């Protein structure tokens, strides 16, 4: 009887966690309304987006941008701690220097490396309840196959192919950067531009999230302005499918 009660209690706790994760995913606020985010752990990631050129060509213009991710650390403390560590680390396993190697407009993009040893194994076993969550909205950060690699995905919209994999957070700043990344993809997933993670770190929430805002810098393409950068505010680029439908 005691064993049955224990199993029922564990199952109830698991279902409650799944419901909380799903509510967090489904209730995603518009990604440019950064004032609505919670006091959860947040990380920032800087990316460079560069057109691919042939050998010997001049250095291509580089678009530089930042995204900020709110992690579900209150529900997934172990997994989000490891993810945060990989974002800010200079040594393997790390996300620094890795690229978004698969970008499918309307679906998702993937970044990270499958060559480093998987970092999430034990944490994944302990927090496996999230595997039943559905990916219903854009901006959801999820682990692609954490039992085998350290690759993560970010959704551009509803992405059913990721259902059953653990969502660990959501993008709350950088909708313009995510739109730029999406425009660098193709239906077969092969990027048309190089999108590389330059670095990242934790956000000290005592300073406020706005302390980490960094407007996207877009190269000016006129010949007379070669080498100059145009600063684009986060609200300057709007993409309707990044807003919650309903």
Tab-separated table of C-alpha atoms in Angstrom:
chain	number	residue	atom	x	y	z
A	1	UNK	CA	0.000	0.000	0.000
A	2	UNK	CA	2.812	2.405	0.898
A	3	UNK	CA	4.563	1.634	-2.397
A	4	UNK	CA	1.382	2.317	-4.360
A	5	UNK	CA	0.869	5.625	-2.547
A	6	UNK	CA	4.477	6.600	-3.260
A	7	UNK	CA	4.107	5.848	-6.979
A	8	UNK	CA	0.825	7.762	-7.140
A	9	UNK	CA	2.432	10.755	-5.436
A	10	UNK	CA	5.412	10.653	-7.830
A	11	UNK	CA	3.102	10.439	-10.836
A	12	UNK	CA	0.990	13.343	-9.561
A	13	UNK	CA	4.115	15.466	-9.068
A	14	UNK	CA	5.302	14.555	-12.563
A	15	UNK	CA	1.977	15.514	-14.131
A	16	UNK	CA	1.972	18.805	-12.233
A	17	UNK	CA	5.432	19.642	-13.576
A	18	UNK	CA	4.384	18.763	-17.134
A	19	UNK	CA	1.361	21.046	-16.806
A	20	UNK	CA	3.498	23.913	-15.505
A	21	UNK	CA	5.994	23.506	-18.345
A	22	UNK	CA	3.210	23.378	-20.928
A	23	UNK	CA	1.542	26.458	-19.462
A	24	UNK	CA	4.886	28.297	-19.636
A	25	UNK	CA	5.291	27.279	-23.269
A	26	UNK	CA	1.703	27.967	-24.344
A	27	UNK	CA	1.522	31.249	-22.450
A	28	UNK	CA	4.522	32.770	-24.242
A	29	UNK	CA	4.166	36.543	-24.250
A	30	UNK	CA	5.092	38.580	-27.351
A	31	UNK	CA	8.850	38.350	-27.565
A	32	UNK	CA	9.392	42.094	-27.878
A	33	UNK	CA	7.525	42.816	-24.637
A	34	UNK	CA	10.550	42.141	-22.489
A	35	UNK	CA	9.089	43.984	-19.516
A	36	UNK	CA	6.771	41.039	-18.853
A	37	UNK	CA	9.439	38.393	-18.143
A	38	UNK	CA	9.840	36.732	-14.777
A	39	UNK	CA	12.730	36.816	-12.304
A	40	UNK	CA	13.976	33.424	-13.437
A	41	UNK	CA	17.572	32.792	-14.469
A	42	UNK	CA	18.384	34.436	-17.814
A	43	UNK	CA	21.335	33.997	-20.164
A	44	UNK	CA	22.507	36.116	-23.099
A	45	UNK	CA	24.004	34.795	-26.331
A	46	UNK	CA	25.778	36.941	-28.947
A	47	UNK	CA	25.796	35.789	-32.570
A	48	UNK	CA	27.493	36.912	-35.767
A	49	UNK	CA	25.621	36.426	-39.038
A	50	UNK	CA	27.906	36.491	-42.079
A	51	UNK	CA	27.160	35.904	-45.794
A	52	UNK	CA	29.037	32.969	-47.249
A	53	UNK	CA	31.627	34.011	-49.856
A	54	UNK	CA	33.984	32.269	-52.214
A	55	UNK	CA	37.694	31.938	-51.483
A	56	UNK	CA	39.633	35.129	-52.123
A	57	UNK	CA	36.615	37.396	-51.871
A	58	UNK	CA	36.621	40.510	-49.696
A	59	UNK	CA	35.577	40.162	-46.075
A	60	UNK	CA	31.768	40.025	-46.053
A	61	UNK	CA	29.657	42.371	-43.898
A	62	UNK	CA	28.736	40.954	-40.497
A	63	UNK	CA	25.430	41.412	-38.661
A	64	UNK	CA	25.878	41.254	-34.899
A	65	UNK	CA	23.084	40.613	-32.451
A	66	UNK	CA	22.109	39.337	-29.025
A	67	UNK	CA	19.310	37.129	-27.790
A	68	UNK	CA	18.306	36.721	-24.152
A	69	UNK	CA	16.773	33.479	-22.947
A	70	UNK	CA	14.634	33.043	-19.854
A	71	UNK	CA	15.358	29.585	-18.433
A	72	UNK	CA	12.777	27.430	-16.665
A	73	UNK	CA	15.141	27.018	-13.731
A	74	UNK	CA	12.374	26.841	-11.141
A	75	UNK	CA	11.115	23.655	-12.816
A	76	UNK	CA	14.355	22.300	-14.305
A	77	UNK	CA	17.168	23.414	-11.995
A	78	UNK	CA	19.785	20.832	-13.007
A	79	UNK	CA	19.330	21.009	-16.794
A	80	UNK	CA	19.201	24.820	-16.878
A	81	UNK	CA	22.300	25.083	-14.659
A	82	UNK	CA	24.256	22.942	-17.114
A	83	UNK	CA	22.927	24.893	-20.110
A	84	UNK	CA	23.902	28.183	-18.449
A	85	UNK	CA	27.381	26.833	-17.735
A	86	UNK	CA	27.844	25.818	-21.385
A	87	UNK	CA	26.685	29.245	-22.571
A	88	UNK	CA	29.328	31.094	-20.547
A	89	UNK	CA	32.182	28.560	-20.642
A	90	UNK	CA	35.307	29.036	-22.769
A	91	UNK	CA	36.259	25.368	-22.496
A	92	UNK	CA	34.513	22.232	-23.821
A	93	UNK	CA	31.746	21.406	-23.513
A	94	UNK	CA	30.714	24.920	-24.576
A	95	UNK	CA	28.439	26.652	-27.049
A	96	UNK	CA	30.962	29.400	-27.726
A	97	UNK	CA	32.310	29.130	-31.272
A	98	UNK	CA	29.627	26.687	-32.420
A	99	UNK	CA	27.263	27.508	-35.253
A	100	UNK	CA	23.582	27.237	-36.076
A	101	UNK	CA	24.157	24.378	-38.495
A	102	UNK	CA	20.490	23.761	-39.331
A	103	UNK	CA	17.980	26.563	-39.979
A	104	UNK	CA	14.497	25.785	-41.332
A	105	UNK	CA	12.290	28.879	-41.732
A	106	UNK	CA	8.932	28.454	-40.018
A	107	UNK	CA	10.186	25.529	-37.949
A	108	UNK	CA	13.417	25.773	-35.936
A	109	UNK	CA	17.165	26.307	-35.878
A	110	UNK	CA	19.773	24.106	-34.183
A	111	UNK	CA	23.124	25.018	-32.659
A	112	UNK	CA	25.821	23.344	-30.606
A	113	UNK	CA	28.071	20.372	-31.095
A	114	UNK	CA	27.594	16.638	-31.230
A	115	UNK	CA	31.314	16.017	-30.789
A	116	UNK	CA	31.657	16.936	-27.109
A	117	UNK	CA	30.580	14.408	-24.509
A	118	UNK	CA	26.880	14.757	-23.599
A	119	UNK	CA	26.591	17.012	-20.561
A	120	UNK	CA	22.937	16.518	-19.614
A	121	UNK	CA	22.705	12.766	-18.927
A	122	UNK	CA	22.163	12.553	-15.166
A	123	UNK	CA	20.177	15.799	-15.022
A	124	UNK	CA	17.974	14.518	-17.837
A	125	UNK	CA	17.249	11.323	-15.901
A	126	UNK	CA	16.259	13.349	-12.842
A	127	UNK	CA	14.044	15.809	-14.729
A	128	UNK	CA	12.616	13.595	-17.452
A	129	UNK	CA	9.043	14.802	-16.840
A	130	UNK	CA	9.492	17.576	-19.415
A	131	UNK	CA	9.685	15.054	-22.259
A	132	UNK	CA	5.899	15.136	-22.618
A	133	UNK	CA	5.740	18.869	-23.432
A	134	UNK	CA	4.539	20.204	-26.794
A	135	UNK	CA	6.260	22.934	-28.824
A	136	UNK	CA	3.357	25.195	-29.696
A	137	UNK	CA	4.904	28.666	-30.000
A	138	UNK	CA	7.944	30.471	-31.427
A	139	UNK	CA	10.994	31.210	-29.317
A	140	UNK	CA	11.022	27.963	-27.322
A	141	UNK	CA	14.513	26.716	-26.470
A	142	UNK	CA	14.723	22.944	-26.261
A	143	UNK	CA	17.370	20.226	-26.141
A	144	UNK	CA	17.423	18.274	-29.401
A	145	UNK	CA	18.752	14.928	-28.197
A	146	UNK	CA	20.354	15.463	-24.779
A	147	UNK	CA	21.085	11.795	-24.208
A	148	UNK	CA	23.460	11.810	-27.201
A	149	UNK	CA	24.706	15.380	-27.713
A	150	UNK	CA	24.635	18.995	-26.505
A	151	UNK	CA	22.631	20.463	-29.393
A	152	UNK	CA	19.783	22.866	-28.665
A	153	UNK	CA	16.959	24.204	-30.842
A	154	UNK	CA	14.961	27.417	-30.960
A	155	UNK	CA	11.529	27.304	-32.582
A	156	UNK	CA	10.327	29.818	-35.181
A	157	UNK	CA	6.712	28.674	-34.789
A	158	UNK	CA	4.802	25.578	-33.771
A	159	UNK	CA	7.241	22.690	-34.210
A	160	UNK	CA	5.653	19.289	-33.675
A	161	UNK	CA	8.801	17.379	-34.618
A	162	UNK	CA	10.332	18.540	-31.332
A	163	UNK	CA	7.399	17.319	-29.217
A	164	UNK	CA	8.634	14.848	-26.648
A	165	UNK	CA	11.940	16.670	-26.195
A	166	UNK	CA	12.618	18.864	-23.162
A	167	UNK	CA	11.915	22.620	-23.504
A	168	UNK	CA	14.192	24.476	-21.094
A	169	UNK	CA	13.419	28.138	-21.736
A	170	UNK	CA	12.182	30.801	-24.120
A	171	UNK	CA	13.615	33.789	-25.985
A	172	UNK	CA	12.480	37.074	-24.393
A	173	UNK	CA	14.743	39.560	-26.189
A	174	UNK	CA	16.189	39.591	-29.699
A	175	UNK	CA	13.174	38.958	-31.935
A	176	UNK	CA	14.966	40.934	-34.664
A	177	UNK	CA	18.022	38.692	-34.348
A	178	UNK	CA	15.912	35.539	-34.453
A	179	UNK	CA	14.148	36.880	-37.550
A	180	UNK	CA	17.574	37.471	-39.149
A	181	UNK	CA	18.648	33.922	-38.282
A	182	UNK	CA	15.413	32.529	-39.739
A	183	UNK	CA	16.039	34.435	-42.980
A	184	UNK	CA	19.460	32.748	-43.169
A	185	UNK	CA	17.940	29.276	-43.543
A	186	UNK	CA	16.419	27.085	-46.226
A	187	UNK	CA	13.789	24.363	-46.491
A	188	UNK	CA	16.473	21.657	-46.421
A	189	UNK	CA	17.982	23.148	-43.250
A	190	UNK	CA	21.271	24.175	-44.882
A	191	UNK	CA	22.095	27.752	-43.831
A	192	UNK	CA	22.647	30.344	-46.557
A	193	UNK	CA	24.755	32.389	-44.120
A	194	UNK	CA	27.185	31.553	-41.355
A	195	UNK	CA	25.556	32.041	-37.945
A	196	UNK	CA	28.103	31.610	-35.138
A	197	UNK	CA	27.777	31.980	-31.371
A	198	UNK	CA	30.478	34.439	-30.271
A	199	UNK	CA	29.915	34.130	-26.550
A	200	UNK	CA	27.405	34.350	-23.765
A	201	UNK	CA	26.847	34.649	-20.070
A	202	UNK	CA	24.428	34.850	-17.165
A	203	UNK	CA	22.299	37.933	-16.562
A	204	UNK	CA	22.658	39.383	-13.079
A	205	UNK	CA	18.977	40.112	-12.455
A	206	UNK	CA	19.815	42.548	-9.637
A	207	UNK	CA	20.989	44.904	-12.416
A	208	UNK	CA	17.747	44.463	-14.340
A	209	UNK	CA	17.344	42.752	-17.688
A	210	UNK	CA	17.671	46.034	-19.602
A	211	UNK	CA	21.317	46.179	-18.512
A	212	UNK	CA	21.970	43.382	-21.026
A	213	UNK	CA	20.035	44.787	-23.981
A	214	UNK	CA	22.235	45.147	-27.046
A	215	UNK	CA	20.617	46.438	-30.263
A	216	UNK	CA	21.361	44.499	-33.426
A	217	UNK	CA	24.146	46.015	-35.531
A	218	UNK	CA	23.562	45.708	-39.281
A	219	UNK	CA	26.258	46.661	-41.817
A	220	UNK	CA	25.388	49.543	-44.119
A	221	UNK	CA	25.652	48.184	-47.653
A	222	UNK	CA	26.235	51.414	-49.630
A	223	UNK	CA	29.773	51.526	-51.056
A	224	UNK	CA	30.450	54.914	-49.480
A	225	UNK	CA	29.646	53.467	-46.080
A	226	UNK	CA	31.784	50.346	-46.253
A	227	UNK	CA	32.762	49.249	-42.777
A	228	UNK	CA	30.064	51.239	-40.989
A	229	UNK	CA	27.415	49.626	-38.845
A	230	UNK	CA	23.784	50.639	-38.469
A	231	UNK	CA	22.320	50.068	-35.039
A	232	UNK	CA	18.808	48.628	-35.177
A	233	UNK	CA	16.657	48.702	-32.041
A	234	UNK	CA	14.953	45.510	-30.906
A	235	UNK	CA	11.508	46.879	-31.816
A	236	UNK	CA	12.506	48.003	-35.339
A	237	UNK	CA	11.951	44.602	-36.919
A	238	UNK	CA	8.543	43.026	-36.357
A	239	UNK	CA	7.595	39.504	-37.437
A	240	UNK	CA	3.921	38.696	-36.938
A	241	UNK	CA	4.423	34.970	-36.423
A	242	UNK	CA	6.635	35.733	-33.409
A	243	UNK	CA	3.632	37.098	-31.557
A	244	UNK	CA	1.239	34.878	-29.623
A	245	UNK	CA	-1.771	33.917	-31.696
A	246	UNK	CA	-5.232	34.002	-30.230
